[in-house]
XYZ file of C-alpha atoms in Angstrom:
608
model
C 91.835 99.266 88.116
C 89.260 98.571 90.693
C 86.214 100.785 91.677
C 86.992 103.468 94.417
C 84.438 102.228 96.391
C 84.505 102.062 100.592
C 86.554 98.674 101.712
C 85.865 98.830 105.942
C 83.323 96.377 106.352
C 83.523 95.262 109.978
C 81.782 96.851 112.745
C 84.095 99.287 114.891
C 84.302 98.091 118.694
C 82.090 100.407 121.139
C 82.800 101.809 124.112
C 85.036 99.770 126.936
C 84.440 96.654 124.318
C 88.068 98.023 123.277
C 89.434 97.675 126.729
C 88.853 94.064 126.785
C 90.076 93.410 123.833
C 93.095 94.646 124.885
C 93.235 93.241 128.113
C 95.485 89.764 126.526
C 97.871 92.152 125.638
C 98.346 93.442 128.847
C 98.046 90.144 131.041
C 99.811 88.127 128.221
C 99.977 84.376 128.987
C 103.526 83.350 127.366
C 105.215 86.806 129.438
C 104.726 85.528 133.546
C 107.617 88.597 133.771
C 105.480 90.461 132.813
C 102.252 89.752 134.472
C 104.850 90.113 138.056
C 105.562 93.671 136.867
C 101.690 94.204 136.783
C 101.402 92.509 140.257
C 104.013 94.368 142.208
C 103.055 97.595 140.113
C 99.283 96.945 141.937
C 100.760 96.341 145.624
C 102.523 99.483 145.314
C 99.257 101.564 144.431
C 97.973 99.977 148.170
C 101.090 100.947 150.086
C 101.062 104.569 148.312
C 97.329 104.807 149.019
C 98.124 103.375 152.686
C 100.704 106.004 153.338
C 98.579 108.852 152.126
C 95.564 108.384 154.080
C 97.772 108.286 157.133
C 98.603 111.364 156.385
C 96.011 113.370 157.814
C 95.890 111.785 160.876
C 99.783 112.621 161.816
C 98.580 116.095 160.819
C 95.465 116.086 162.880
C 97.529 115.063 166.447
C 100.034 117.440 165.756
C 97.419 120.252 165.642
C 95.356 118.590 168.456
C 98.814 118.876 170.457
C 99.818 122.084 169.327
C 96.187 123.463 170.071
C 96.232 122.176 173.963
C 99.296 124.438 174.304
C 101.100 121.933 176.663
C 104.977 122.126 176.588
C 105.538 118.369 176.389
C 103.856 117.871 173.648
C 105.761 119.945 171.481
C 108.051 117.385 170.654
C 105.698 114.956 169.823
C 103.840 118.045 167.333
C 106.934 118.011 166.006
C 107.741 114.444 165.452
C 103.887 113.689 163.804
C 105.062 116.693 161.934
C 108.146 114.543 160.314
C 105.980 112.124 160.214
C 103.534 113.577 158.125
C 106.489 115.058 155.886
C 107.747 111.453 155.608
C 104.421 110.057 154.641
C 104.304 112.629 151.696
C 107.624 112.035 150.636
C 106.491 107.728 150.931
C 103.113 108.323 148.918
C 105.215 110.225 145.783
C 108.345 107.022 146.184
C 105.763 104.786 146.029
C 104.360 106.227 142.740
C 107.430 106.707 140.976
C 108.756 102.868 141.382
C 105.047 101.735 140.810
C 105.688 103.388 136.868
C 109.148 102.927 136.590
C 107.751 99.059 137.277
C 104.850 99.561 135.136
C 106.178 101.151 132.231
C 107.889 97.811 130.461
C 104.243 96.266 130.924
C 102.637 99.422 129.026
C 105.333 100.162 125.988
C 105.702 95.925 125.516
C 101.507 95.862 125.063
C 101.236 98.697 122.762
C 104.642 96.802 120.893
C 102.587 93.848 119.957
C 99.472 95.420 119.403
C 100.695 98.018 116.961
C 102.926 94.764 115.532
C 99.434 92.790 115.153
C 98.176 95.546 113.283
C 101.085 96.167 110.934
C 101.030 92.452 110.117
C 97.209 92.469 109.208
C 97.849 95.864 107.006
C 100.184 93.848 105.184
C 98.253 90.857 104.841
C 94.923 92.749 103.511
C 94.631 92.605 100.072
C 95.770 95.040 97.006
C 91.996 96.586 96.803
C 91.981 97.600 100.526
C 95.639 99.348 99.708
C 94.440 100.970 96.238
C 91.378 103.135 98.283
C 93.101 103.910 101.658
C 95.123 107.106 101.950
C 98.409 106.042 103.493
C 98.308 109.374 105.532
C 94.869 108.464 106.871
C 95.974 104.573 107.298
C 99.345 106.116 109.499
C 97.697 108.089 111.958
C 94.915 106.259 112.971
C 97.860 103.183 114.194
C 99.892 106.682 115.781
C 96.472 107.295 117.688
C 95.612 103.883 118.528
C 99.427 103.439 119.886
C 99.465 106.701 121.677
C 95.839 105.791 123.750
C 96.977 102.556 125.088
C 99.431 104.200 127.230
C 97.827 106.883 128.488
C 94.269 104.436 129.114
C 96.953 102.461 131.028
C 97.734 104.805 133.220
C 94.787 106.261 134.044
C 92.852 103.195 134.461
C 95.128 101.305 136.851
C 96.830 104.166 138.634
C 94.065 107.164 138.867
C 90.640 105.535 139.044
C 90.817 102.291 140.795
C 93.180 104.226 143.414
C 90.329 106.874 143.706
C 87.739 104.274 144.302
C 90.234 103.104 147.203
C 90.817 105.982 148.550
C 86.717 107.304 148.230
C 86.096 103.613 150.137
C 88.924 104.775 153.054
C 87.701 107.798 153.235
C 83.942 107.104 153.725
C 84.787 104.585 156.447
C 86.897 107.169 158.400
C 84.158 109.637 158.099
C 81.906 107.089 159.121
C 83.442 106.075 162.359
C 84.758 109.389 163.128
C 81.659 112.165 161.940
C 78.373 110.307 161.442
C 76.323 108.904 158.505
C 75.626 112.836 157.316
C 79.402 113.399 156.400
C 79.135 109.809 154.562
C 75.684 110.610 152.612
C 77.209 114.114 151.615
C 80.582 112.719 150.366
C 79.001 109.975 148.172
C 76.181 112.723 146.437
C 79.231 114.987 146.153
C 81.154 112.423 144.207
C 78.019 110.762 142.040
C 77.156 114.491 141.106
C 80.485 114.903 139.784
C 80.514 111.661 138.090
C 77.629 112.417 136.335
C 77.965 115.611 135.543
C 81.153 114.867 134.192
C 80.153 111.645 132.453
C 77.172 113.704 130.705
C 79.096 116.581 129.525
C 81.818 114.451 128.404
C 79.744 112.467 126.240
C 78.525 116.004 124.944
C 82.669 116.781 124.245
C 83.169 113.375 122.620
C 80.744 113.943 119.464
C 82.977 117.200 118.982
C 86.015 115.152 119.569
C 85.349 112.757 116.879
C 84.892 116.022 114.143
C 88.074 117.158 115.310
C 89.984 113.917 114.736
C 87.963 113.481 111.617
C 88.850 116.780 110.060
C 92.291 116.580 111.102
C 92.954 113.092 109.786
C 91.156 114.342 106.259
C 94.084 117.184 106.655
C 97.023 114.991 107.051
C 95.580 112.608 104.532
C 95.391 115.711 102.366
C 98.811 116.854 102.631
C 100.458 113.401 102.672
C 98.727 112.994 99.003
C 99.426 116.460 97.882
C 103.190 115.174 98.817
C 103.496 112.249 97.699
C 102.104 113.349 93.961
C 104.818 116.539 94.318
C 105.538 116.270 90.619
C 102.370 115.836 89.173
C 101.057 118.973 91.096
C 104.574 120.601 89.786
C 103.131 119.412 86.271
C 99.986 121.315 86.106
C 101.292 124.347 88.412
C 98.697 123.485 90.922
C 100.471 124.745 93.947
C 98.041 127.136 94.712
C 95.156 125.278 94.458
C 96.661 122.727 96.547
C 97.760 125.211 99.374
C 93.508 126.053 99.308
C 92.452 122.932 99.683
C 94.427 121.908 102.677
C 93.930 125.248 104.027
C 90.240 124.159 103.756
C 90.894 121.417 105.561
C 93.553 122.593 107.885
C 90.205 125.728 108.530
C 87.679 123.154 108.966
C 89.912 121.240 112.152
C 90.456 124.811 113.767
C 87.278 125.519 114.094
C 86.087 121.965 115.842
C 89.781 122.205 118.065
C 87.997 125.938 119.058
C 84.659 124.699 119.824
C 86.284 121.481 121.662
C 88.401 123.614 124.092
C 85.426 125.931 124.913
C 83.432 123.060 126.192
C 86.601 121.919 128.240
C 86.127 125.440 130.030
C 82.363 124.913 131.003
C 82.969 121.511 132.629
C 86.383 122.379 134.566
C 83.883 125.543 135.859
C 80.747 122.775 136.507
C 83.646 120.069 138.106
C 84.923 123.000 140.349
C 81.460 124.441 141.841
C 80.328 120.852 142.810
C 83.958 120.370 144.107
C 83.741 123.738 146.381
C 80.548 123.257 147.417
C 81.161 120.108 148.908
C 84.517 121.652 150.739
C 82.728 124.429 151.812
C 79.200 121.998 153.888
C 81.949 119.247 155.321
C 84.429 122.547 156.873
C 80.883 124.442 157.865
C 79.485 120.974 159.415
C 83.238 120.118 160.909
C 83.239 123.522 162.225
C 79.913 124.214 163.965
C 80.854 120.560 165.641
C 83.737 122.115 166.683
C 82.009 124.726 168.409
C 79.413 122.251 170.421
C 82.784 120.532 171.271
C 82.281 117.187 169.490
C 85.068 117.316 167.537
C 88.477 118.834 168.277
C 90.566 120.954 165.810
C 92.520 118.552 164.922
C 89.318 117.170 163.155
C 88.804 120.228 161.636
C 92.329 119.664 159.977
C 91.992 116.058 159.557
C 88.564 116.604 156.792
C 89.774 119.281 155.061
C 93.218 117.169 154.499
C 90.903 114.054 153.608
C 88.504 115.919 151.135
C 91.851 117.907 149.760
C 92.914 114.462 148.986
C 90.327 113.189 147.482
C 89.651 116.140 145.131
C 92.830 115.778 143.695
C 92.550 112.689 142.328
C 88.411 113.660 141.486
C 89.751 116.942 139.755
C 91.923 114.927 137.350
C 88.877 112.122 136.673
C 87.166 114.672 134.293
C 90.226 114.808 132.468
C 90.912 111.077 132.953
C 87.090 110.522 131.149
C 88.085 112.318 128.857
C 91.141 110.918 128.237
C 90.038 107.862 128.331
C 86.590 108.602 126.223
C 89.307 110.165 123.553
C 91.716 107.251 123.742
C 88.723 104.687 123.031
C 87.934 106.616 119.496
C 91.710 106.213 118.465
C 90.886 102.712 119.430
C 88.182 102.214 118.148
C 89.779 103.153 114.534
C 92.697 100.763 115.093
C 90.499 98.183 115.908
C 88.712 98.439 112.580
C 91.494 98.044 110.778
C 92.435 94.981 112.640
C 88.785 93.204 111.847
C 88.949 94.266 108.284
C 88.793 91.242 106.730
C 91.867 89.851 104.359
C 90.016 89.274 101.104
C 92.660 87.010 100.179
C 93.798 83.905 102.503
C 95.593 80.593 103.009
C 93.170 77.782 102.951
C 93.182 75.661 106.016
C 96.126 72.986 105.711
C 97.397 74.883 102.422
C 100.756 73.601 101.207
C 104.198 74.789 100.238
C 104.211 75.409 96.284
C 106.615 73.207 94.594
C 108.295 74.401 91.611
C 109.568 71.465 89.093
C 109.564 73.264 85.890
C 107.631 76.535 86.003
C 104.363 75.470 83.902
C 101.875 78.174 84.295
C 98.498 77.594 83.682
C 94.912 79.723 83.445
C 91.743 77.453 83.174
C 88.551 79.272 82.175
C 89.684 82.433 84.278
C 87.226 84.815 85.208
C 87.586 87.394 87.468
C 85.530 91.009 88.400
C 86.879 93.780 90.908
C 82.906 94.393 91.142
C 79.879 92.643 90.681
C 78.822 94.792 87.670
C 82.307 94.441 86.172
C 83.504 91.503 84.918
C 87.232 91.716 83.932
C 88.026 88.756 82.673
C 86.086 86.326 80.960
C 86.767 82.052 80.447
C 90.828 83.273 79.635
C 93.199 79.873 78.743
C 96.145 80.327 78.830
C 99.198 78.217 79.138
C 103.078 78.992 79.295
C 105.566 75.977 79.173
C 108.281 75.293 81.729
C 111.014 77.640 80.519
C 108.413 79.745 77.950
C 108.090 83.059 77.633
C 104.291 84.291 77.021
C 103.833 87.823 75.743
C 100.125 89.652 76.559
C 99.558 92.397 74.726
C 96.191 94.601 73.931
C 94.477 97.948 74.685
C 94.727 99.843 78.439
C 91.603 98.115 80.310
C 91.746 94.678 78.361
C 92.788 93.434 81.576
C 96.734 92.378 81.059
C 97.939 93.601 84.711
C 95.175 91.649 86.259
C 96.355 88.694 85.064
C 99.551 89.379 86.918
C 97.735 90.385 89.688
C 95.875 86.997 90.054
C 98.940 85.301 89.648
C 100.450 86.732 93.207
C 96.910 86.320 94.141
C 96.792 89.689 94.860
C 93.211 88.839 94.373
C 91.014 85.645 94.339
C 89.698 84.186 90.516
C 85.632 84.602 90.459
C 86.031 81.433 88.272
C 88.319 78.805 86.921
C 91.829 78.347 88.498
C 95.292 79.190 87.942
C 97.570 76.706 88.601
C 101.697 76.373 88.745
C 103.061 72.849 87.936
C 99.409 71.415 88.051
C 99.237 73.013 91.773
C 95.913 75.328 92.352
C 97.751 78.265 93.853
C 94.441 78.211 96.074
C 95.837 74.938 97.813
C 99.544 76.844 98.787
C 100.264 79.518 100.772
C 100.512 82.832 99.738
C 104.163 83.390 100.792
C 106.001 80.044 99.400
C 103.433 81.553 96.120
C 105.190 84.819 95.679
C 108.875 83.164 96.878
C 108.809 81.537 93.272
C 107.520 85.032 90.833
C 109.514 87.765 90.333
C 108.097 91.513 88.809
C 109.844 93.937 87.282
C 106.593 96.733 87.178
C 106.344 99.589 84.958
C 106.264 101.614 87.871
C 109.524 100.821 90.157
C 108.949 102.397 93.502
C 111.825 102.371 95.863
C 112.233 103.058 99.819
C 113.679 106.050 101.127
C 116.937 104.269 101.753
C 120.034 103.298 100.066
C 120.811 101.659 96.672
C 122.379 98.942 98.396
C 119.437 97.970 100.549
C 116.680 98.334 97.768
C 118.904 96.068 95.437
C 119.087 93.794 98.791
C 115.365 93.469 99.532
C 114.993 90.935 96.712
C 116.352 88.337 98.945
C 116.440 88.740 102.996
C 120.016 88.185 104.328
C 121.799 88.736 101.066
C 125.412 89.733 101.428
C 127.278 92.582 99.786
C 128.945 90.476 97.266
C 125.661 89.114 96.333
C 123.704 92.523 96.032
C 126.710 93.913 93.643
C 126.672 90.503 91.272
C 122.707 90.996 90.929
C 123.921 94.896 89.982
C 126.278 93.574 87.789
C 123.502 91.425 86.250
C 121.472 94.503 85.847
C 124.132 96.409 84.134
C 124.034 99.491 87.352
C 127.198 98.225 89.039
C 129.578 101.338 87.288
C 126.517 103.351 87.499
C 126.437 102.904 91.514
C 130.111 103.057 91.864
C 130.551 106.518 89.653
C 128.393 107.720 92.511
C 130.180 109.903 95.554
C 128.459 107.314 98.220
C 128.223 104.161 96.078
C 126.337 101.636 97.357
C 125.353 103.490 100.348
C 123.768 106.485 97.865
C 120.110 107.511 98.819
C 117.299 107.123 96.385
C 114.674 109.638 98.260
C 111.064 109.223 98.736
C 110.064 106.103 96.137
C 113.242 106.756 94.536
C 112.559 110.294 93.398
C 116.276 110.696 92.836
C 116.968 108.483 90.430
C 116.002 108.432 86.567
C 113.455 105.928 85.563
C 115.983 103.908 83.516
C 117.809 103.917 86.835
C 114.835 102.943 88.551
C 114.469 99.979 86.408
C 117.690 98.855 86.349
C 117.267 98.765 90.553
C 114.169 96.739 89.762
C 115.589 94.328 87.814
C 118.808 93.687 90.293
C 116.866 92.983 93.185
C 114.411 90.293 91.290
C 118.005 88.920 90.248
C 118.906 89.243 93.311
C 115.740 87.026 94.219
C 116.489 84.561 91.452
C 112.924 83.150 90.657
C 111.858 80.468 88.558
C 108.361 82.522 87.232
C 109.193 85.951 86.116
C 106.625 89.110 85.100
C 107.892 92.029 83.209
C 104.852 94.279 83.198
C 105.330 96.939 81.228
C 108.486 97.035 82.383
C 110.011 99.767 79.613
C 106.857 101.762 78.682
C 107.679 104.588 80.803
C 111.198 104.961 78.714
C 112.623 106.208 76.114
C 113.771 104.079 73.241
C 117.565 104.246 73.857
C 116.707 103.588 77.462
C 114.402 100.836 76.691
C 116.660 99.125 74.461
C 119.063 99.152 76.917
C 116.978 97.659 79.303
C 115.508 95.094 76.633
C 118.599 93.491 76.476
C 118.871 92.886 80.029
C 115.639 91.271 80.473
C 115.759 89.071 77.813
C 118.722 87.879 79.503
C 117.519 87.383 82.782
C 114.009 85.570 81.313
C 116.340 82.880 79.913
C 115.525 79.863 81.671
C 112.688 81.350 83.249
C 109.382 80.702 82.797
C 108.387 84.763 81.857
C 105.220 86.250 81.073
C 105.549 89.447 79.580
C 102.934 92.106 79.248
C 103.639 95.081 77.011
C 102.559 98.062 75.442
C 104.952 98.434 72.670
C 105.178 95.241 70.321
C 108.902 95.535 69.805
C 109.475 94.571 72.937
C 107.647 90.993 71.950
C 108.773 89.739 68.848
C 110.856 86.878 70.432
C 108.337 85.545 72.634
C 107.264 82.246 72.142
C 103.558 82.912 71.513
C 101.847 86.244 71.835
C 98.634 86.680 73.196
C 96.198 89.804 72.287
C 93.627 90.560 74.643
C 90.446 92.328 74.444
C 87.539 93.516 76.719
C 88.786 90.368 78.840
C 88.678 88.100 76.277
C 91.540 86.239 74.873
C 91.206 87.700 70.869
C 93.565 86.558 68.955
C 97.544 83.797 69.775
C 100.584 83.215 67.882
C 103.785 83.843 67.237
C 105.274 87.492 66.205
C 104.876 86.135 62.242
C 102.000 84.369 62.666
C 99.749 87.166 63.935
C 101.030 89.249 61.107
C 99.835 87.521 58.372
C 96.540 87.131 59.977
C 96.020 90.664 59.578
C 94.237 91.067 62.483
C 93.955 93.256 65.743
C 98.003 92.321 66.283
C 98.888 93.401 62.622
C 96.800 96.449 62.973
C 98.491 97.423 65.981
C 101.426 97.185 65.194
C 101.150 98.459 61.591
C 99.589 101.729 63.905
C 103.176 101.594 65.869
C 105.676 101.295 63.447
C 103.677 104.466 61.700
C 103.837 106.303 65.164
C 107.536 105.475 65.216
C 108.651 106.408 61.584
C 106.774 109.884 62.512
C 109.083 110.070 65.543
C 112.075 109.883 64.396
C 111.286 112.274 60.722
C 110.244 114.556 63.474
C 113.842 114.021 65.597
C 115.213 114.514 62.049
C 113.520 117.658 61.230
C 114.342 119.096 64.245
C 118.553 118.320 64.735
């Protein structure tokens, strides 16, 4: 197995370096429907920003009317009253059709970014997989997906329309109070920028040990989960239930610490807030009283400033927001510039399969510097020929199987399929032409049916029960109450492992491949089980060209040579007969196995 070593190599993205790189998705080039939404989304933000800053002006005549006390103007105080009603009831119609317009832009974007990503998760390689927790892996894309969204929103519809609206309002107060309403306005606003920008900054360093400890606690359960039976095995429940407890302790007390600095900046955003209302109304006021302004004005600041606020109140929690949102992105972003260890050369070719001829040249291959795995292995496996590899656990028999789906990349030497360095094709016409059949059968959380009917996309109903019938599971399925349509649970937990197996097996006939792997395929059984199964693939490896890798030797004697590995090294090749009379590490193994077996079955003896 490879060393559990860190695999994130590339540089997360930094601050608003994430909101460019999104920006393609958002203005995509091939989508001009889309780009109009954006458009007409942005004209609407003018007309509801339009309508709301005439707002205070209907309000201010109607006061200025009402306050002269003459009896004529009382219907117009009433009809800049409606008016000012209407302009309300225009600024929240303008907002609601500018998102229901919006809102295909912002869900289509996060689509095909969170479709990017799950396309580059797939296409990283087996030792990026093997040292990621799923758990951890799932909720950084949730987080990521969730941000974009809100960072839409807020971006587009609260702060550029507050940095109209702070422009309106300073030229109003400019034409209609002086240069000292102006100058007071824009230190109001760059105080609570700041403020809000430096003790945000403060909140984001606790924000990111709150989203660390809490992804270490789904990660934490997830695994606990997923290994349910192995913690079942060694009645570990309790220790498990401390551990995430641990964890689950550890996010409480950053979420307690994060929501008491949210209290000291709303207090710190609402005294520089209050203190700004409370100098315009004082200034508006004692103008009032010299008579250079009329009520009216009074009205029509305190409206202006209420407005404003409202939008300003919510930009600490937009910054924040926003701040937050660019740490989920951040994370998703790294996982999208983690490089693929293993790619298609440029101008790499479909693999064409005559005959099936496998071949390993002077294969060498290390999951780590300091650990070579396999060393100079030649190999060679006839159209049609059926290879066996046996030898101890680490000799490095499933990386050979590995390298063949190129899984991973050869340090040294080649591997080639009808003469065809599987470095020159591309990965996906590669594994179209090998099928596995793993010791370890994990199934989706779905029906028989459709786990039988992955092995070949499209595959009809009549094809999926022939591959069963293949497999020898066809009655099996069919005794069940839901037949084909029976669920297997989480990786099949429902199912025995000879059942398992047999589900492996029908969707790689299913697949019908010319190269087939059976990697320890019937270890994990027992030996009515496994001789079961035996039959089965030896049938289906007819024809094929199969490599076999095994544990047990029983399972080998027909194949046409048999291949012992050692430490990496190729040790000893032959037939079943041949390697007998040699009387080396084959005979000696399997002289060990047949001892191990006899004992077995006096034992089963003893006991019935």
């Amino acid at each position: 197995m490879p060393p559990d070593r860190p695999t994130e190599t590339a540089r997360p993205e930094q601050g608003f370096a994430a909101v460019r790189r999104f920006l393609p998705y958002l203005w995509p080039k091939e989508h001009p429907a889309l780009r109009a939404r954006i458009v007409i989304a942005m004209a609407l933000v003018l007309a509801s920003k339009a309508v709301v800053l005439l707002m205070p002006f209907a309000y201010k005549g109607a006061i200025d009317r009402m306050a002269a006390g003459m009896e004529p103007a009382v219907l117009l105080a009433v009809a800049l009253v409606v008016a000012y009603a209407g302009a309300r009831f225009g600024g929240v119609l303008f907002d609601n059709m500018r998102n229901t317009i919006f809102e295909r832009v912002g869900q289509d974007a996060a689509r095909r970014l969170s479709e990017d990503v799950f396309r580059h998760l797939h296409a990283l390689s087996l030792r990026f997989h093997l040292n990621r927790r799923t758990g951890a892996v799932s909720k950084i894309v949730e987080r990521g997906t969730k941000s974009i969204d809100t960072m839409l929103y807020f971006i587009l519809f609260n702060i550029v329309p507050t940095i109209i609206e702070l422009a309106a309002v300073c030229a109003i107060f400019l034409v209609k109070f002086g240069w000292g309403l102006v100058a007071a306005t824009v230190v109001m606003v760059v105080a609570y920028v700041s403020f809000t920008r430096i003790v945000t900054d403060w909140r984001t360093r606790m924000r990111r040990e709150m989203v660390e400890h809490d992804t270490h606690a789904v990660a934490r359960a997830v695994d606990s989960l997923l290994n349910y039976e192995t913690v079942k095995y060694f009645g570990a429940e309790e220790r498990e239930a401390q551990r995430y407890d641990k964890a689950i302790r550890s996010y409480t007390d950053a979420a307690v610490k994060n929501q008491t600095s949210l209290g000291l900046l709303n207090i710190g955003q609402s005294l520089i807030t209050n203190l700004m209302m409370a100098g315009a109304m004082g200034y508006t006021v004692w103008g009032w009283s010299r008579g250079r302004f009329t009520t009216g004005d009074v009205v029509l600041v305190n409206t202006l400033l209420a407005q404003l606020f409202r939008p300003l109140d919510l930009l600490g929690m937009v910054y924040r927001e926003i701040r937050q949102g660019l740490i989920d992105m951040e994370a998703m972003f790294g996982l999208i510039d983690t490089p693929t260890e293993v790619s298609d050369a440029p101008g790499a070719g479909t693999l064409r399969v005559s005959g099936g001829a496998v071949r390993f040249e002077d294969v060498a291959f290390s999951y780590d510097p300091e650990r070579a795995i396999l060393h100079g292995v030649d190999l060679s496996i006839p159209p049609g020929g059926t290879l066996a590899v046996v030898g101890s656990s680490g000799a490095g028999k499933s990386t050979l199987a590995r390298l063949l789906y190129r899984f991973y990349e050869v340090s040294g030497g080649r591997i080639t399929i009808d003469g065809q360095d599987l470095r020159a094709v591309t990965q996906a016409s590669l594994r179209a032409a090998i099928g596995i059949v793993p010791q370890d059968t994990v199934l989706f959380n779905d029906t028989i049916g459709y786990n039988i009917g992955y092995g070949r996309d499209g595959a009809t109903q009549t094809d999926i029960e022939e591959a069963a019938r293949g497999a020898s599971i066809h009655d099996f399925i069919l005794s069940l109450p839901n037949g084909y349509d029976t669920k297997v649970g989480e990786r099949g937990l429902k199912l025995s492992g000879g059942e398992k197996q047999r589900v492996a097996i029908a969707r790689t006939l299913l697949k019908n491949p010319p190269i087939l792997i059976l990697d320890e395929a019937t270890s994990a059984l027992d030996s009515r089980t496994e001789a079961a199964i035996q039959d089965t693939l030896e049938r289906i490896s007819e024809r094929r060209t199969t490599i076999v890798i095994a544990h047990r030797l029983s399972t080998v004697v027909h194949a046409d040579e048999i291949v012992v590995m050692e430490a990496g090294r190729v040790a000893e090749r032959g037939s079943h007969a041949a390697l007998l009379e040699r009387r080396g590490l084959y005979a000696e193994m399997w002289t060990r196995q047949q001892a191990d077996q006899e004992n077995a079955e006096e034992a089963e003896t003893v006991a019935a």
